[in-house]
Amino acid sequence: MSIDVVIVRTGIANLSSITAGLERAGGRVTVTEDPRVVREAMRVMLPGVGAFKAGMDALNASGMADALRERIAEDRSTAGICLGMQLLCASSEESPGVAGLGIVPLPIGRFKGGNIRVPQLGWNRVEAPDDARLLRSGYAYFANSYRLDQEPKGWACAFADHGGRFVAAMERGNVLGCQFHPELSGEYGLETLKRWLRL
Amino acid sequence: MLTVRVIPCLDTRDGRVVKGVKFQGLRDAGSPAELTAMYERQGADELVLLDVSATPDGRKTAYETVRTVRKHLTIPLTVGGGVRSAEDAKALLEAGADKVGVNTAAVTRPELISDIATFFGSQCAVLAIDAAKRKDGKGWEVVVRSGTERTGIDAIDWAREGEKRGAGEILLTSWDRDGTKSGYDLELLSAVSKSVRLPVIASGGAANPEHLYEAVKAGADAVLAASIFHDGIYTVGDVKTYMKQRGVEMRL
């Protein structure tokens, strides 16, 4: 049985891995740039690599930003991955002066601390709260230079550590934000995608 | 805390794995799809595909191989060999690579690094540096065209420049050690690792788990190896267990 899921195309994001990952998890994937499709869809995934500003510019130009805000306000199944999770927030140190979707009223900052590599590239230990619906503890693959380091109110958060604690993933109702790449995180990631698809 | 990554590397040519891979239980030891799946099962943290023939012959990397491998692979995939432009990088990313390695073409035209970083993000721009000890023994110079040409460029300066231009990672191969089974060039590794803030992947010379462990002690964030795994003497799991027992953070 296939579960329909729509991926939002944000400019030049590489969609092959996320498409393959969702298909392995049982998803039937459509890619769209059309906000009307995003308004209608049962499940929407917002992926993203590259810079915060480029991502927001793409969402604002097409009216996609409002379509995403609306569906998240209605708690309809939506997931933001990597930059896609960051775009849910208010702003980012990466692109000063650029407003994010503002669903989480917190800023994204660059990794700080003397003894760490930036970007964070590799597998990090994620600790999830016991009562989370989608999130579990385990190892996940990250590729990022910026991160959310405060816990947003009303979201259940899983944390990892890279020069200090940061939000590895967060969930609120049917909305999931993953700083890590579930599509590249082996069994752990595959199971995360399956749980989200089956909400 | 990040774990240390263990990365098997497969050299490919015309869609086949080359460089003598010996395995039991595989129908076809030259199939990239089968070998990548096997390494993933063994616990590889990431994989690198390198089209060895690409740079000297001007041959394009096998996009079809990448597409086939991507379908089943649930871990990150870096592809290198013959990447000359942001267009080449884009084609590989679209085929299913998560990161693209640049080498010779970046030395010829360093803007290639910034082009890839700007369009696709630093996280997918891997600067592959092949380094050889200078003939006078003072430091290391960058070599290109699969080691056939010495450039005179200081390897540490080049790593720093790569970082400034937006590379997200350094894949550092010791050309003196590659294929010798005498261990990584730890001095080179330590020097580069201290000079940049980027993650550094050690490559060239590994023959046993101890070599990989030494590289980590010398500052490597990830260790890449080929023949140690292809010969079938050690699995990725063996190597990771060995390091974990010595206190290295591992995903097991």
Short mmCIF file of C-alpha atoms in Angstrom, two decimals:
data_model
loop_
_atom_site.label_atom_id
_atom_site.label_comp_id
_atom_site.label_asym_id
_atom_site.label_seq_id
_atom_site.Cartn_x
_atom_site.Cartn_y
_atom_site.Cartn_z
CA MET A 1 0.00 0.00 0.00
CA SER A 2 1.35 3.37 -0.96
CA ILE A 3 0.96 6.53 1.06
CA ASP A 4 0.80 9.74 -0.95
CA VAL A 5 3.27 12.46 -0.07
CA VAL A 6 4.07 15.73 -1.81
CA ILE A 7 7.59 17.17 -1.77
CA VAL A 8 7.96 20.94 -2.09
CA ARG A 9 10.61 21.86 -4.64
CA THR A 10 12.68 24.71 -3.17
CA GLY A 11 14.85 25.76 -6.07
CA ILE A 12 17.95 23.66 -6.41
CA ALA A 13 17.49 21.25 -3.52
CA ASN A 14 18.64 17.77 -4.40
CA LEU A 15 15.54 15.64 -4.23
CA SER A 16 16.85 12.22 -5.26
CA SER A 17 17.79 11.02 -1.79
CA ILE A 18 14.65 12.25 -0.08
CA THR A 19 12.46 10.80 -2.83
CA ALA A 20 14.23 7.44 -2.57
CA GLY A 21 13.96 7.55 1.23
CA LEU A 22 10.21 8.24 1.20
CA GLU A 23 9.67 5.51 -1.38
CA ARG A 24 11.53 3.00 0.79
CA ALA A 25 9.26 4.02 3.67
CA GLY A 26 6.19 3.22 1.56
CA GLY A 27 5.46 6.67 0.18
CA ARG A 28 4.23 7.52 -3.31
CA VAL A 29 6.01 10.77 -4.10
CA THR A 30 4.95 13.79 -6.14
CA VAL A 31 7.18 16.85 -6.43
CA THR A 32 5.50 20.24 -6.75
CA GLU A 33 6.13 23.97 -6.98
CA ASP A 34 2.40 24.70 -6.86
CA PRO A 35 1.02 26.12 -3.57
CA ARG A 36 -2.46 24.85 -4.48
CA VAL A 37 -1.14 21.29 -4.49
CA VAL A 38 0.46 21.93 -1.11
CA ARG A 39 -2.84 23.27 0.29
CA GLU A 40 -4.70 20.15 -0.86
CA ALA A 41 -2.15 17.45 -0.11
CA MET A 42 -2.56 14.90 2.67
CA ARG A 43 1.16 14.99 3.51
CA VAL A 44 3.77 17.57 2.62
CA MET A 45 7.51 17.39 3.02
CA LEU A 46 9.67 20.51 2.87
CA PRO A 47 13.26 19.43 2.25
CA GLY A 48 16.10 21.82 1.65
CA VAL A 49 19.80 22.22 1.34
CA GLY A 50 21.71 25.42 0.75
CA ALA A 51 21.20 28.86 2.23
CA PHE A 52 18.30 30.14 4.36
CA LYS A 53 17.71 33.19 2.15
CA ALA A 54 17.56 31.17 -1.09
CA GLY A 55 15.06 28.81 0.56
CA MET A 56 12.79 31.63 1.81
CA ASP A 57 13.03 33.52 -1.49
CA ALA A 58 11.79 30.42 -3.31
CA LEU A 59 8.90 29.94 -0.85
CA ASN A 60 7.86 33.61 -0.91
CA ALA A 61 8.03 34.00 -4.68
CA SER A 62 5.57 31.21 -5.32
CA GLY A 63 3.08 31.84 -2.50
CA MET A 64 4.29 28.58 -1.01
CA ALA A 65 5.11 30.25 2.32
CA ASP A 66 1.44 31.01 3.02
CA ALA A 67 0.31 27.57 1.89
CA LEU A 68 2.73 26.00 4.38
CA ARG A 69 1.77 28.36 7.21
CA GLU A 70 -1.90 27.56 6.66
CA ARG A 71 -1.54 23.82 6.68
CA ILE A 72 0.69 23.86 9.75
CA ALA A 73 -1.76 26.16 11.55
CA GLU A 74 -4.42 23.52 10.81
CA ASP A 75 -2.08 20.79 12.12
CA ARG A 76 -2.08 18.91 8.82
CA SER A 77 0.70 16.40 8.27
CA THR A 78 3.84 18.36 7.32
CA ALA A 79 7.56 17.69 7.74
CA GLY A 80 10.53 20.03 7.35
CA ILE A 81 13.93 18.40 6.84
CA CYS A 82 17.31 20.04 7.53
CA LEU A 83 17.00 23.56 6.06
CA GLY A 84 13.29 22.78 5.80
CA MET A 85 13.10 22.62 9.60
CA GLN A 86 15.10 25.83 9.95
CA LEU A 87 12.73 27.63 7.58
CA LEU A 88 9.91 26.94 10.06
CA CYS A 89 11.70 29.29 12.48
CA ALA A 90 11.78 33.09 12.72
CA SER A 91 15.18 33.92 11.24
CA SER A 92 18.73 32.67 10.78
CA GLU A 93 22.19 34.00 11.46
CA GLU A 94 23.02 32.64 8.00
CA SER A 95 20.88 35.28 6.27
CA PRO A 96 20.43 38.31 8.57
CA GLY A 97 17.26 40.31 7.98
CA VAL A 98 15.43 37.50 6.20
CA ALA A 99 12.21 36.38 7.88
CA GLY A 100 11.49 32.66 8.07
CA LEU A 101 8.02 31.11 8.13
CA GLY A 102 7.83 32.12 11.79
CA ILE A 103 5.93 29.06 12.95
CA VAL A 104 8.55 28.59 15.66
CA PRO A 105 9.29 32.09 17.02
CA LEU A 106 12.99 31.43 17.59
CA PRO A 107 16.18 32.24 15.67
CA ILE A 108 18.59 29.76 14.09
CA GLY A 109 22.27 30.34 14.98
CA ARG A 110 25.63 29.09 13.78
CA PHE A 111 27.38 26.32 15.72
CA LYS A 112 29.68 27.87 18.32
CA GLY A 113 32.44 26.49 20.47
CA GLY A 114 36.17 26.07 19.98
CA ASN A 115 36.59 22.36 19.71
CA ILE A 116 34.10 21.35 17.05
CA ARG A 117 34.14 21.00 13.29
CA VAL A 118 31.80 23.16 11.22
CA PRO A 119 29.86 22.06 9.26
CA GLN A 120 28.66 19.23 11.44
CA LEU A 121 28.95 16.30 9.03
CA GLY A 122 28.27 12.84 10.33
CA TRP A 123 26.31 10.69 12.74
CA ASN A 124 25.33 12.15 16.06
CA ARG A 125 23.51 10.61 19.02
CA VAL A 126 19.91 11.81 19.29
CA GLU A 127 18.06 11.62 22.62
CA ALA A 128 14.28 11.73 22.34
CA PRO A 129 11.72 12.11 25.13
CA ASP A 130 9.85 8.93 26.08
CA ASP A 131 6.42 10.34 25.31
CA ALA A 132 7.20 11.46 21.74
CA ARG A 133 4.98 10.04 18.99
CA LEU A 134 7.47 10.24 16.11
CA LEU A 135 10.88 10.76 17.65
CA ARG A 136 13.14 8.06 19.05
CA SER A 137 16.67 7.92 20.43
CA GLY A 138 19.44 6.66 18.15
CA TYR A 139 22.10 7.77 15.70
CA ALA A 140 21.16 10.13 12.89
CA TYR A 141 23.12 11.73 10.05
CA PHE A 142 23.54 15.51 10.12
CA ALA A 143 24.96 17.96 7.57
CA ASN A 144 24.58 21.51 8.89
CA SER A 145 26.43 24.62 10.03
CA TYR A 146 23.42 26.28 11.69
CA ARG A 147 21.04 24.95 14.32
CA LEU A 148 18.20 25.74 16.73
CA ASP A 149 19.62 25.79 20.25
CA GLN A 150 16.50 26.71 22.23
CA GLU A 151 13.55 24.45 22.92
CA PRO A 152 10.39 25.83 21.31
CA LYS A 153 7.30 25.92 23.53
CA GLY A 154 4.60 23.42 22.65
CA TRP A 155 6.93 21.09 20.72
CA ALA A 156 8.41 17.80 21.91
CA CYS A 157 12.11 17.94 21.12
CA ALA A 158 14.90 15.43 20.62
CA PHE A 159 18.39 16.77 21.27
CA ALA A 160 21.94 16.11 20.15
CA ASP A 161 25.24 17.71 21.12
CA HIS A 162 27.77 19.51 18.94
CA GLY A 163 29.60 22.12 21.00
CA GLY A 164 26.43 22.33 23.09
CA ARG A 165 22.90 20.97 23.00
CA PHE A 166 20.77 21.66 19.92
CA VAL A 167 17.37 20.56 18.63
CA ALA A 168 17.92 17.43 16.50
CA ALA A 169 14.21 17.08 15.76
CA MET A 170 10.89 18.38 17.02
CA GLU A 171 7.26 17.37 16.75
CA ARG A 172 3.94 19.03 17.45
CA GLY A 173 0.79 17.15 16.51
CA ASN A 174 1.17 16.11 12.89
CA VAL A 175 4.09 18.43 12.22
CA LEU A 176 7.66 17.16 12.26
CA GLY A 177 10.91 19.08 12.00
CA CYS A 178 14.15 17.13 11.51
CA GLN A 179 17.52 18.81 11.57
CA PHE A 180 19.03 15.45 10.65
CA HIS A 181 18.50 13.71 7.32
CA PRO A 182 16.12 10.79 7.91
CA GLU A 183 16.63 9.71 4.29
CA LEU A 184 20.35 9.22 5.00
CA SER A 185 20.09 7.86 8.54
CA GLY A 186 19.86 4.13 7.85
CA GLU A 187 17.21 2.10 9.69
CA TYR A 188 16.75 4.82 12.29
CA GLY A 189 15.81 7.35 9.63
CA LEU A 190 13.66 4.92 7.69
CA GLU A 191 11.62 4.16 10.81
CA THR A 192 11.21 7.88 11.50
CA LEU A 193 9.84 8.42 7.98
CA LYS A 194 7.51 5.42 8.33
CA ARG A 195 6.05 6.74 11.59
CA TRP A 196 5.45 10.15 10.05
CA LEU A 197 3.88 8.71 6.88
CA ARG A 198 1.54 6.57 8.97
CA LEU A 199 0.22 9.35 11.20
CA MET B 1 28.77 14.01 20.13
CA LEU B 2 29.63 13.10 16.55
CA THR B 3 30.86 9.59 15.92
CA VAL B 4 33.92 8.88 13.79
CA ARG B 5 32.81 7.77 10.33
CA VAL B 6 34.15 4.70 8.59
CA ILE B 7 33.86 5.11 4.82
CA PRO B 8 34.53 2.34 2.31
CA CYS B 9 35.58 3.68 -1.08
CA LEU B 10 34.74 1.98 -4.36
CA ASP B 11 36.60 2.81 -7.53
CA THR B 12 34.36 2.48 -10.54
CA ARG B 13 34.92 2.45 -14.27
CA ASP B 14 32.18 2.11 -16.88
CA GLY B 15 29.65 1.26 -14.19
CA ARG B 16 31.72 -1.55 -12.66
CA VAL B 17 33.77 -1.68 -9.50
CA VAL B 18 37.45 -2.07 -10.32
CA LYS B 19 40.56 -2.73 -8.22
CA GLY B 20 40.26 -6.40 -7.32
CA VAL B 21 37.36 -6.92 -4.97
CA LYS B 22 37.27 -10.42 -3.47
CA PHE B 23 34.13 -11.59 -1.77
CA GLN B 24 32.29 -14.69 -0.87
CA GLY B 25 28.56 -14.88 -1.19
CA LEU B 26 28.15 -12.19 -3.80
CA ARG B 27 26.86 -13.14 -7.21
CA ASP B 28 28.99 -10.50 -8.80
CA ALA B 29 31.82 -8.82 -6.93
CA GLY B 30 32.05 -6.05 -9.51
CA SER B 31 28.52 -4.72 -9.06
CA PRO B 32 28.38 -1.31 -7.36
CA ALA B 33 24.80 -1.95 -6.19
CA GLU B 34 25.70 -5.24 -4.48
CA LEU B 35 28.90 -3.96 -2.91
CA THR B 36 27.37 -0.76 -1.58
CA ALA B 37 24.47 -2.75 -0.10
CA MET B 38 26.92 -5.13 1.56
CA TYR B 39 28.96 -2.32 3.11
CA GLU B 40 25.78 -0.67 4.32
CA ARG B 41 24.76 -3.93 6.03
CA GLN B 42 28.20 -4.14 7.64
CA GLY B 43 27.63 -0.74 9.24
CA ALA B 44 29.39 1.70 6.88
CA ASP B 45 28.63 5.28 7.90
CA GLU B 46 28.92 6.65 4.41
CA LEU B 47 30.21 5.56 1.01
CA VAL B 48 32.44 7.11 -1.62
CA LEU B 49 32.30 6.22 -5.29
CA LEU B 50 35.26 7.39 -7.29
CA ASP B 51 35.34 7.14 -11.05
CA VAL B 52 39.05 6.46 -11.40
CA SER B 53 39.21 6.71 -15.12
CA ALA B 54 37.40 10.02 -15.30
CA THR B 55 40.16 12.54 -14.90
CA PRO B 56 42.84 11.19 -17.24
CA ASP B 57 40.49 10.20 -20.04
CA GLY B 58 38.07 13.05 -19.66
CA ARG B 59 35.37 10.48 -19.13
CA LYS B 60 32.16 11.45 -17.43
CA THR B 61 31.28 9.76 -14.16
CA ALA B 62 28.71 7.04 -14.51
CA TYR B 63 25.44 8.75 -13.58
CA GLU B 64 23.59 5.51 -14.10
CA THR B 65 25.66 3.81 -11.40
CA VAL B 66 24.76 6.56 -8.96
CA ARG B 67 21.07 6.26 -9.78
CA THR B 68 21.09 2.51 -9.25
CA VAL B 69 23.00 2.71 -5.97
CA ARG B 70 20.83 5.53 -4.60
CA LYS B 71 17.59 3.58 -4.86
CA HIS B 72 18.57 1.24 -2.03
CA LEU B 73 21.24 3.11 -0.12
CA THR B 74 20.07 4.63 3.20
CA ILE B 75 23.38 6.30 4.08
CA PRO B 76 25.19 9.28 2.51
CA LEU B 77 26.93 8.89 -0.82
CA THR B 78 29.82 11.01 -2.08
CA VAL B 79 30.75 10.78 -5.74
CA GLY B 80 33.94 12.07 -7.30
CA GLY B 81 36.02 11.76 -10.40
CA GLY B 82 36.06 14.10 -13.35
CA VAL B 83 33.81 16.80 -11.87
CA ARG B 84 34.74 19.96 -13.82
CA SER B 85 31.79 22.30 -13.42
CA ALA B 86 28.78 23.13 -11.29
CA GLU B 87 26.77 21.47 -14.07
CA ASP B 88 28.66 18.21 -13.58
CA ALA B 89 28.00 18.47 -9.84
CA LYS B 90 24.32 19.15 -10.44
CA ALA B 91 23.97 16.10 -12.66
CA LEU B 92 25.55 13.91 -9.97
CA LEU B 93 23.37 15.37 -7.22
CA GLU B 94 20.28 14.85 -9.34
CA ALA B 95 21.32 11.27 -9.99
CA GLY B 96 21.41 10.72 -6.22
CA ALA B 97 24.80 11.77 -4.84
CA ASP B 98 24.60 13.66 -1.53
CA LYS B 99 28.07 15.17 -1.86
CA VAL B 100 30.37 15.77 -4.77
CA GLY B 101 34.15 15.51 -4.64
CA VAL B 102 36.27 17.89 -6.68
CA ASN B 103 39.99 17.48 -7.21
CA THR B 104 42.00 18.34 -10.34
CA ALA B 105 39.47 20.76 -11.79
CA ALA B 106 39.36 22.73 -8.51
CA VAL B 107 43.14 23.18 -8.59
CA THR B 108 42.91 24.46 -12.17
CA ARG B 109 39.91 26.67 -11.37
CA PRO B 110 39.37 27.19 -7.61
CA GLU B 111 36.07 29.02 -8.28
CA LEU B 112 34.60 25.57 -8.88
CA ILE B 113 34.51 25.08 -5.09
CA SER B 114 32.64 28.33 -4.48
CA ASP B 115 30.28 27.62 -7.39
CA ILE B 116 29.23 24.29 -5.92
CA ALA B 117 29.02 25.69 -2.38
CA THR B 118 26.89 28.64 -3.51
CA PHE B 119 24.46 26.67 -5.66
CA PHE B 120 24.11 23.51 -3.62
CA GLY B 121 25.49 24.32 -0.15
CA SER B 122 28.85 23.75 1.51
CA GLN B 123 27.65 20.47 2.98
CA CYS B 124 27.86 18.85 -0.45
CA ALA B 125 31.19 20.35 -1.59
CA VAL B 126 33.98 17.92 -0.76
CA LEU B 127 37.47 19.08 -1.62
CA ALA B 128 39.57 16.02 -2.43
CA ILE B 129 43.25 16.78 -1.95
CA ASP B 130 45.89 14.35 -3.18
CA ALA B 131 49.11 15.28 -1.40
CA ALA B 132 52.67 14.01 -1.76
CA LYS B 133 55.74 14.79 0.30
CA ARG B 134 57.91 17.37 -1.44
CA LYS B 135 61.09 16.00 -2.95
CA ASP B 136 63.18 18.09 -0.52
CA GLY B 137 61.16 16.58 2.36
CA LYS B 138 59.74 19.95 3.48
CA GLY B 139 55.98 19.72 3.67
CA TRP B 140 53.55 18.35 1.12
CA GLU B 141 52.47 19.49 -2.30
CA VAL B 142 49.22 18.93 -4.13
CA VAL B 143 49.33 16.41 -6.96
CA VAL B 144 46.68 16.19 -9.69
CA ARG B 145 45.59 14.04 -12.62
CA SER B 146 45.55 10.91 -10.49
CA GLY B 147 48.97 11.65 -9.07
CA THR B 148 50.73 12.06 -12.38
CA GLU B 149 51.41 15.78 -12.02
CA ARG B 150 53.01 17.71 -9.13
CA THR B 151 51.67 21.24 -8.78
CA GLY B 152 54.05 22.81 -6.28
CA ILE B 153 51.00 24.07 -4.32
CA ASP B 154 51.34 23.58 -0.56
CA ALA B 155 48.72 21.06 0.60
CA ILE B 156 47.96 22.93 3.84
CA ASP B 157 47.52 26.26 2.05
CA TRP B 158 45.23 24.57 -0.42
CA ALA B 159 43.10 23.07 2.35
CA ARG B 160 42.78 26.54 3.93
CA GLU B 161 41.84 28.09 0.62
CA GLY B 162 39.26 25.37 0.05
CA GLU B 163 37.70 26.22 3.41
CA LYS B 164 37.57 29.94 2.52
CA ARG B 165 35.93 29.13 -0.78
CA GLY B 166 33.16 27.20 0.92
CA ALA B 167 34.19 23.55 0.88
CA GLY B 168 32.36 21.57 3.56
CA GLU B 169 34.86 18.79 4.00
CA ILE B 170 38.41 17.77 3.05
CA LEU B 171 39.11 14.29 1.69
CA LEU B 172 42.85 14.03 2.21
CA THR B 173 44.73 11.31 0.35
CA SER B 174 48.41 10.69 0.87
CA TRP B 175 49.74 9.86 -2.55
CA ASP B 176 52.91 8.43 -1.00
CA ARG B 177 50.94 5.96 1.07
CA ASP B 178 48.07 5.10 -1.27
CA GLY B 179 48.20 1.39 -2.10
CA THR B 180 51.26 0.76 0.12
CA LYS B 181 49.37 -0.77 3.09
CA SER B 182 51.80 1.03 5.41
CA GLY B 183 49.22 3.18 7.19
CA TYR B 184 47.99 6.74 6.69
CA ASP B 185 50.48 9.63 6.56
CA LEU B 186 49.77 10.73 10.14
CA GLU B 187 52.01 13.77 9.99
CA LEU B 188 50.18 15.13 6.94
CA LEU B 189 46.82 14.32 8.49
CA SER B 190 47.62 16.05 11.74
CA ALA B 191 48.98 19.13 9.96
CA VAL B 192 45.90 19.57 7.76
CA SER B 193 43.46 18.71 10.52
CA LYS B 194 44.93 21.48 12.73
CA SER B 195 44.85 24.04 9.91
CA VAL B 196 41.16 23.94 9.05
CA ARG B 197 37.90 23.83 10.94
CA LEU B 198 36.33 21.53 8.36
CA PRO B 199 35.97 17.82 8.94
CA VAL B 200 38.92 15.89 7.48
CA ILE B 201 38.63 12.41 5.98
CA ALA B 202 41.86 10.40 6.06
CA SER B 203 42.69 8.34 3.00
CA GLY B 204 45.55 6.36 1.53
CA GLY B 205 47.53 3.48 3.04
CA ALA B 206 45.20 1.68 5.46
CA ALA B 207 45.71 -2.08 5.79
CA ASN B 208 44.36 -2.94 9.25
CA PRO B 209 42.10 -1.58 12.02
CA GLU B 210 45.07 -0.16 13.90
CA HIS B 211 45.87 2.13 10.96
CA LEU B 212 42.37 3.56 11.08
CA TYR B 213 42.60 4.04 14.83
CA GLU B 214 45.94 5.86 14.47
CA ALA B 215 44.35 8.21 11.93
CA VAL B 216 41.61 9.10 14.39
CA LYS B 217 44.20 9.79 17.08
CA ALA B 218 46.03 12.04 14.59
CA GLY B 219 42.90 14.15 14.10
CA ALA B 220 40.82 12.48 11.38
CA ASP B 221 37.06 12.96 11.66
CA ALA B 222 36.45 10.09 9.30
CA VAL B 223 38.54 7.30 7.84
CA LEU B 224 38.28 6.13 4.27
CA ALA B 225 39.64 2.79 3.12
CA ALA B 226 39.35 0.57 0.09
CA SER B 227 41.46 -2.57 -0.10
CA ILE B 228 41.20 -3.35 3.63
CA PHE B 229 37.49 -3.96 3.03
CA HIS B 230 37.61 -5.22 -0.54
CA ASP B 231 40.07 -7.98 0.37
CA GLY B 232 37.42 -9.36 2.69
CA ILE B 233 39.82 -9.75 5.63
CA TYR B 234 38.10 -7.15 7.80
CA THR B 235 34.47 -6.09 7.68
CA VAL B 236 33.42 -2.54 8.44
CA GLY B 237 31.91 -3.94 11.64
CA ASP B 238 35.26 -5.46 12.70
CA VAL B 239 36.99 -2.13 12.30
CA LYS B 240 34.29 -0.22 14.16
CA THR B 241 34.29 -2.69 17.04
CA TYR B 242 38.09 -2.43 17.26
CA MET B 243 37.92 1.36 17.56
CA LYS B 244 34.96 1.35 19.93
CA GLN B 245 36.91 -0.94 22.29
CA ARG B 246 39.65 1.69 22.30
CA GLY B 247 37.27 4.41 23.33
CA VAL B 248 36.46 5.99 19.97
CA GLU B 249 32.86 7.18 19.60
CA MET B 250 31.26 4.86 17.02
CA ARG B 251 27.82 4.22 15.62
CA LEU B 252 27.39 0.50 16.21
#
